[in-house]
Protein backbone atom coordinates (compact mmCIF):
# COMPACT_ATOMS: atom_id res chain seq x y z
CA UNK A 1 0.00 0.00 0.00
CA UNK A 2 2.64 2.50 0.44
CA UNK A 3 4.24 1.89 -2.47
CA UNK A 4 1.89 2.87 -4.45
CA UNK A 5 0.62 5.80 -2.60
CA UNK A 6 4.35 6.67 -3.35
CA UNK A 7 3.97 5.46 -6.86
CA UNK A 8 0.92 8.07 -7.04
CA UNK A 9 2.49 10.63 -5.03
CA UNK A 10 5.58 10.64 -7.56
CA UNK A 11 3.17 10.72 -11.17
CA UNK A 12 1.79 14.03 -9.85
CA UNK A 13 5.16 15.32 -9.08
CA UNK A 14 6.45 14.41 -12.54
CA UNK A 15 2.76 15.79 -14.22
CA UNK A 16 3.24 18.51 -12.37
CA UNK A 17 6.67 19.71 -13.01
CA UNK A 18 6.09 19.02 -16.81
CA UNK A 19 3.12 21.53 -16.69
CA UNK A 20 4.76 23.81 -15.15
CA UNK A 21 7.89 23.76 -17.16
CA UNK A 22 5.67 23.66 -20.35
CA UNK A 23 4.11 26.91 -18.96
CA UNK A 24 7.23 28.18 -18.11
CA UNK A 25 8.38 27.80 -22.24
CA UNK A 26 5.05 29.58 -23.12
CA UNK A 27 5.76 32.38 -20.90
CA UNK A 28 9.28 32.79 -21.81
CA UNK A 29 9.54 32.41 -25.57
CA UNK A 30 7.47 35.54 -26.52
CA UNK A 31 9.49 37.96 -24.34
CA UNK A 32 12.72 36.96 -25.46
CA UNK A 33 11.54 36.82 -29.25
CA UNK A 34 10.07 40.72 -28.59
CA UNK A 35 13.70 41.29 -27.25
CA UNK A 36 15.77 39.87 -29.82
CA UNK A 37 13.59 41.75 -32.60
CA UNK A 38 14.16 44.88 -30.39
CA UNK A 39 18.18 43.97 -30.99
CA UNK A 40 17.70 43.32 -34.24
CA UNK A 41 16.35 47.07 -35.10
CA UNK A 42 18.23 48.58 -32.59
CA UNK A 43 21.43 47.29 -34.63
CA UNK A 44 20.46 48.42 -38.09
CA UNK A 45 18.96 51.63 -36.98
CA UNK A 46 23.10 52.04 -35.37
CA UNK A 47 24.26 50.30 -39.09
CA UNK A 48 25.93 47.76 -36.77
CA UNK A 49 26.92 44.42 -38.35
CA UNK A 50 25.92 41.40 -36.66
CA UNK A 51 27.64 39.07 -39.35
CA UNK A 52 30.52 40.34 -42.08
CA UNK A 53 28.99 39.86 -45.48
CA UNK A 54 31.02 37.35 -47.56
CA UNK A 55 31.35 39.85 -50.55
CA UNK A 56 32.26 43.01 -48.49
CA UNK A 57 35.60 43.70 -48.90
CA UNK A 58 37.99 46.66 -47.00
CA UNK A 59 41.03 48.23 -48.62
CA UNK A 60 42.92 47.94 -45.27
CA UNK A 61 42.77 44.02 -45.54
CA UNK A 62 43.87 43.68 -49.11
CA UNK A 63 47.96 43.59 -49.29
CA UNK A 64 49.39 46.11 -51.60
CA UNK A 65 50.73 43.26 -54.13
CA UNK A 66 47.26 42.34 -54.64
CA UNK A 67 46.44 45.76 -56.02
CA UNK A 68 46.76 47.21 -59.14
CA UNK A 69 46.21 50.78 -60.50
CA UNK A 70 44.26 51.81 -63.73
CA UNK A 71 45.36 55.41 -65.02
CA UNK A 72 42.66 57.37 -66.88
CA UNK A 73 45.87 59.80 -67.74
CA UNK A 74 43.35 62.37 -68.45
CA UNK A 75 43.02 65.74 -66.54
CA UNK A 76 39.59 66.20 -65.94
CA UNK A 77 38.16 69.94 -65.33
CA UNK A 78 35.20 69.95 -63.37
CA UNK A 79 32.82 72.41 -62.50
CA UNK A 80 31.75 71.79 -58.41
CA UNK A 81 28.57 72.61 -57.33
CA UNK A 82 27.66 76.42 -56.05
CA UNK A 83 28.22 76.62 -52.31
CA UNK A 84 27.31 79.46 -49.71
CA UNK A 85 29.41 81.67 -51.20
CA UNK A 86 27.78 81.81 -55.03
CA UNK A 87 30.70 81.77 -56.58
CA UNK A 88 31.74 79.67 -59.70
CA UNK A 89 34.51 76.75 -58.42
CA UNK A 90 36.31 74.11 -60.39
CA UNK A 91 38.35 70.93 -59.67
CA UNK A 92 41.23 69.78 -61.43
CA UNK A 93 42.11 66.38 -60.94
CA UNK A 94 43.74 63.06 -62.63
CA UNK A 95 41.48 59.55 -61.16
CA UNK A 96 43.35 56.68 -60.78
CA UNK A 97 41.15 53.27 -59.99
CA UNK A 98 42.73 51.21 -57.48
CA UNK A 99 41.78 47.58 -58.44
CA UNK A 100 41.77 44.04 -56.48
CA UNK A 101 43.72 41.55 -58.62
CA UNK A 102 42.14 38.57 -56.12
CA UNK A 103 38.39 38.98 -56.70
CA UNK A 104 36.51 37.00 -58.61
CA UNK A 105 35.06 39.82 -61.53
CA UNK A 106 38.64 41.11 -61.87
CA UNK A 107 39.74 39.22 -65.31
CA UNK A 108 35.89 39.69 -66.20
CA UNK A 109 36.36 43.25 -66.24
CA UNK A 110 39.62 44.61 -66.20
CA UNK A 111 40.35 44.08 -69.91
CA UNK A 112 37.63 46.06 -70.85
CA UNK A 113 38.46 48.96 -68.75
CA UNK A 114 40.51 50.94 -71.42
CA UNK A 115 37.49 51.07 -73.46
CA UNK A 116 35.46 52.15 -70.56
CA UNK A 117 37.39 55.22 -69.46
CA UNK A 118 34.57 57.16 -70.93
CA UNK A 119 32.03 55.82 -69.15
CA UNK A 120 34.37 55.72 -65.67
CA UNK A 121 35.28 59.30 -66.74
CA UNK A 122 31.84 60.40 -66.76
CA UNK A 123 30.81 58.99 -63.23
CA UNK A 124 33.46 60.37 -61.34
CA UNK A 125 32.32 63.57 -62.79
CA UNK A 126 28.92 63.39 -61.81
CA UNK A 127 30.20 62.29 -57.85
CA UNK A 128 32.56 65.68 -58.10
CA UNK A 129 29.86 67.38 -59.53
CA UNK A 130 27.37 66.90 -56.93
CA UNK A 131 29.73 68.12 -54.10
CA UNK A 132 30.91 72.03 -53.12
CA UNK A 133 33.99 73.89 -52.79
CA UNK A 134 34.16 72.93 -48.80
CA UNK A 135 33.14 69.96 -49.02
CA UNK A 136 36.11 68.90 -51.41
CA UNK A 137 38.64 70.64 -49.29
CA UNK A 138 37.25 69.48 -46.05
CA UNK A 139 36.57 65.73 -46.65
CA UNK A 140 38.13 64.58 -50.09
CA UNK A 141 37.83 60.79 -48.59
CA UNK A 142 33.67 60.88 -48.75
CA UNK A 143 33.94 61.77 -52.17
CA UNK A 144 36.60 59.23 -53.12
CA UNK A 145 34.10 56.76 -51.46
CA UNK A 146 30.96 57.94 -53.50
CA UNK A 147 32.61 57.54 -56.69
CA UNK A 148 34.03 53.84 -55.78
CA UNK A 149 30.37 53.20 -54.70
CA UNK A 150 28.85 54.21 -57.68
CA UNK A 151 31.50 52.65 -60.07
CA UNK A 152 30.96 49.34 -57.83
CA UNK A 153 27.46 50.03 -59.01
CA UNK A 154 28.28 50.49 -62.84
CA UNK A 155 29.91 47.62 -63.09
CA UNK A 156 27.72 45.18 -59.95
CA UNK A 157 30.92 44.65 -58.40
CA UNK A 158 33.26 45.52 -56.22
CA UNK A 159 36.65 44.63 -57.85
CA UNK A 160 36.87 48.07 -57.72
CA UNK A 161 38.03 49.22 -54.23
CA UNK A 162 39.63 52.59 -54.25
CA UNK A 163 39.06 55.96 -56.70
CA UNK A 164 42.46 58.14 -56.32
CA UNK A 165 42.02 61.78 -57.10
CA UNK A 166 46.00 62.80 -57.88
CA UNK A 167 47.38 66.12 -58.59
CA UNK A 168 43.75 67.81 -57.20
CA UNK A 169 43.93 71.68 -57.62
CA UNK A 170 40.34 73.60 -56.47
CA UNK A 171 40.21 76.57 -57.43
């Protein structure tokens, strides 16, 4: 007789316990999905990475061996846009692409680039275009990235990783 009143006694304890641990799960999941949502946004609205994107690819990690230059050997006189002042200001400037030899598109593309200085020409212009006086003396380095962004867009790759503005005279 007593084992089974112990037999009894120990099948509600497990019943029990499993209800209450069930509940327990119920309870917890939705708070800690509401949190890791809340995370989530909290980390794009801060453009924080959670996870490095296979194709993303940062000029301080490539070696300089695994570089290599394109010359447009063209000077290119550009007209920047009006700033506070009003007045009329143009940039003189020869772009240089900076290219990595390692990625995947870079045979695809590179041997076509000497036909496509036109078309390379004609983006960096717009980029230059779309900026003032100040802002190409103050920060030369957001401008270099626009144009490397938008040629990464030309071409829907980023084999192109650098856009080098040598011998730049504002005037």
């Amino acid at each position: 007789m007593k084992k089974s009143l112990l037999n009894i006694i120990l099948i509600v304890l497990v019943l029990t316990n499993t209800i209450l641990t069930g509940i327990l799960v119920f309870v917890l999941i939705k708070p800690m999905q509401d949190t890791n949502k809340m995370v989530s946004k909290i980390c794009k609205v801060l453009d924080l990475e959670l996870e490095k994107k296979e194709e993303e690819i940062s000029l301080s990690d490539i070696p300089i061996e695994e570089l290599e230059y394109f010359n447009i050997d063209e000077k290119l006189t550009i007209q920047l846009k009006k700033g506070a002042d009003g007045a009329t200001h143009y940039a003189q400037l020869y772009p240089s692409l900076a290219l990595y030899t390692k990625h995947k598109d870079y045979k695809k593309y590179s041997a076509d680039l000497e036909k496509q200085k036109a078309v390379i020409t004609q983006h960096i212009q717009d980029v230059v275009q779309s900026h003032t006086y100040s802002e190409m003396l103050s920060n030369p380095s957001i401008i270099r990235q626009e144009a490397v962004e938008d040629l990464q867009k030309l071409y829907d790759s980023k084999f192109i990783v650098e856009v080098i503005f040598d011998k730049t005279t504002l005037q």
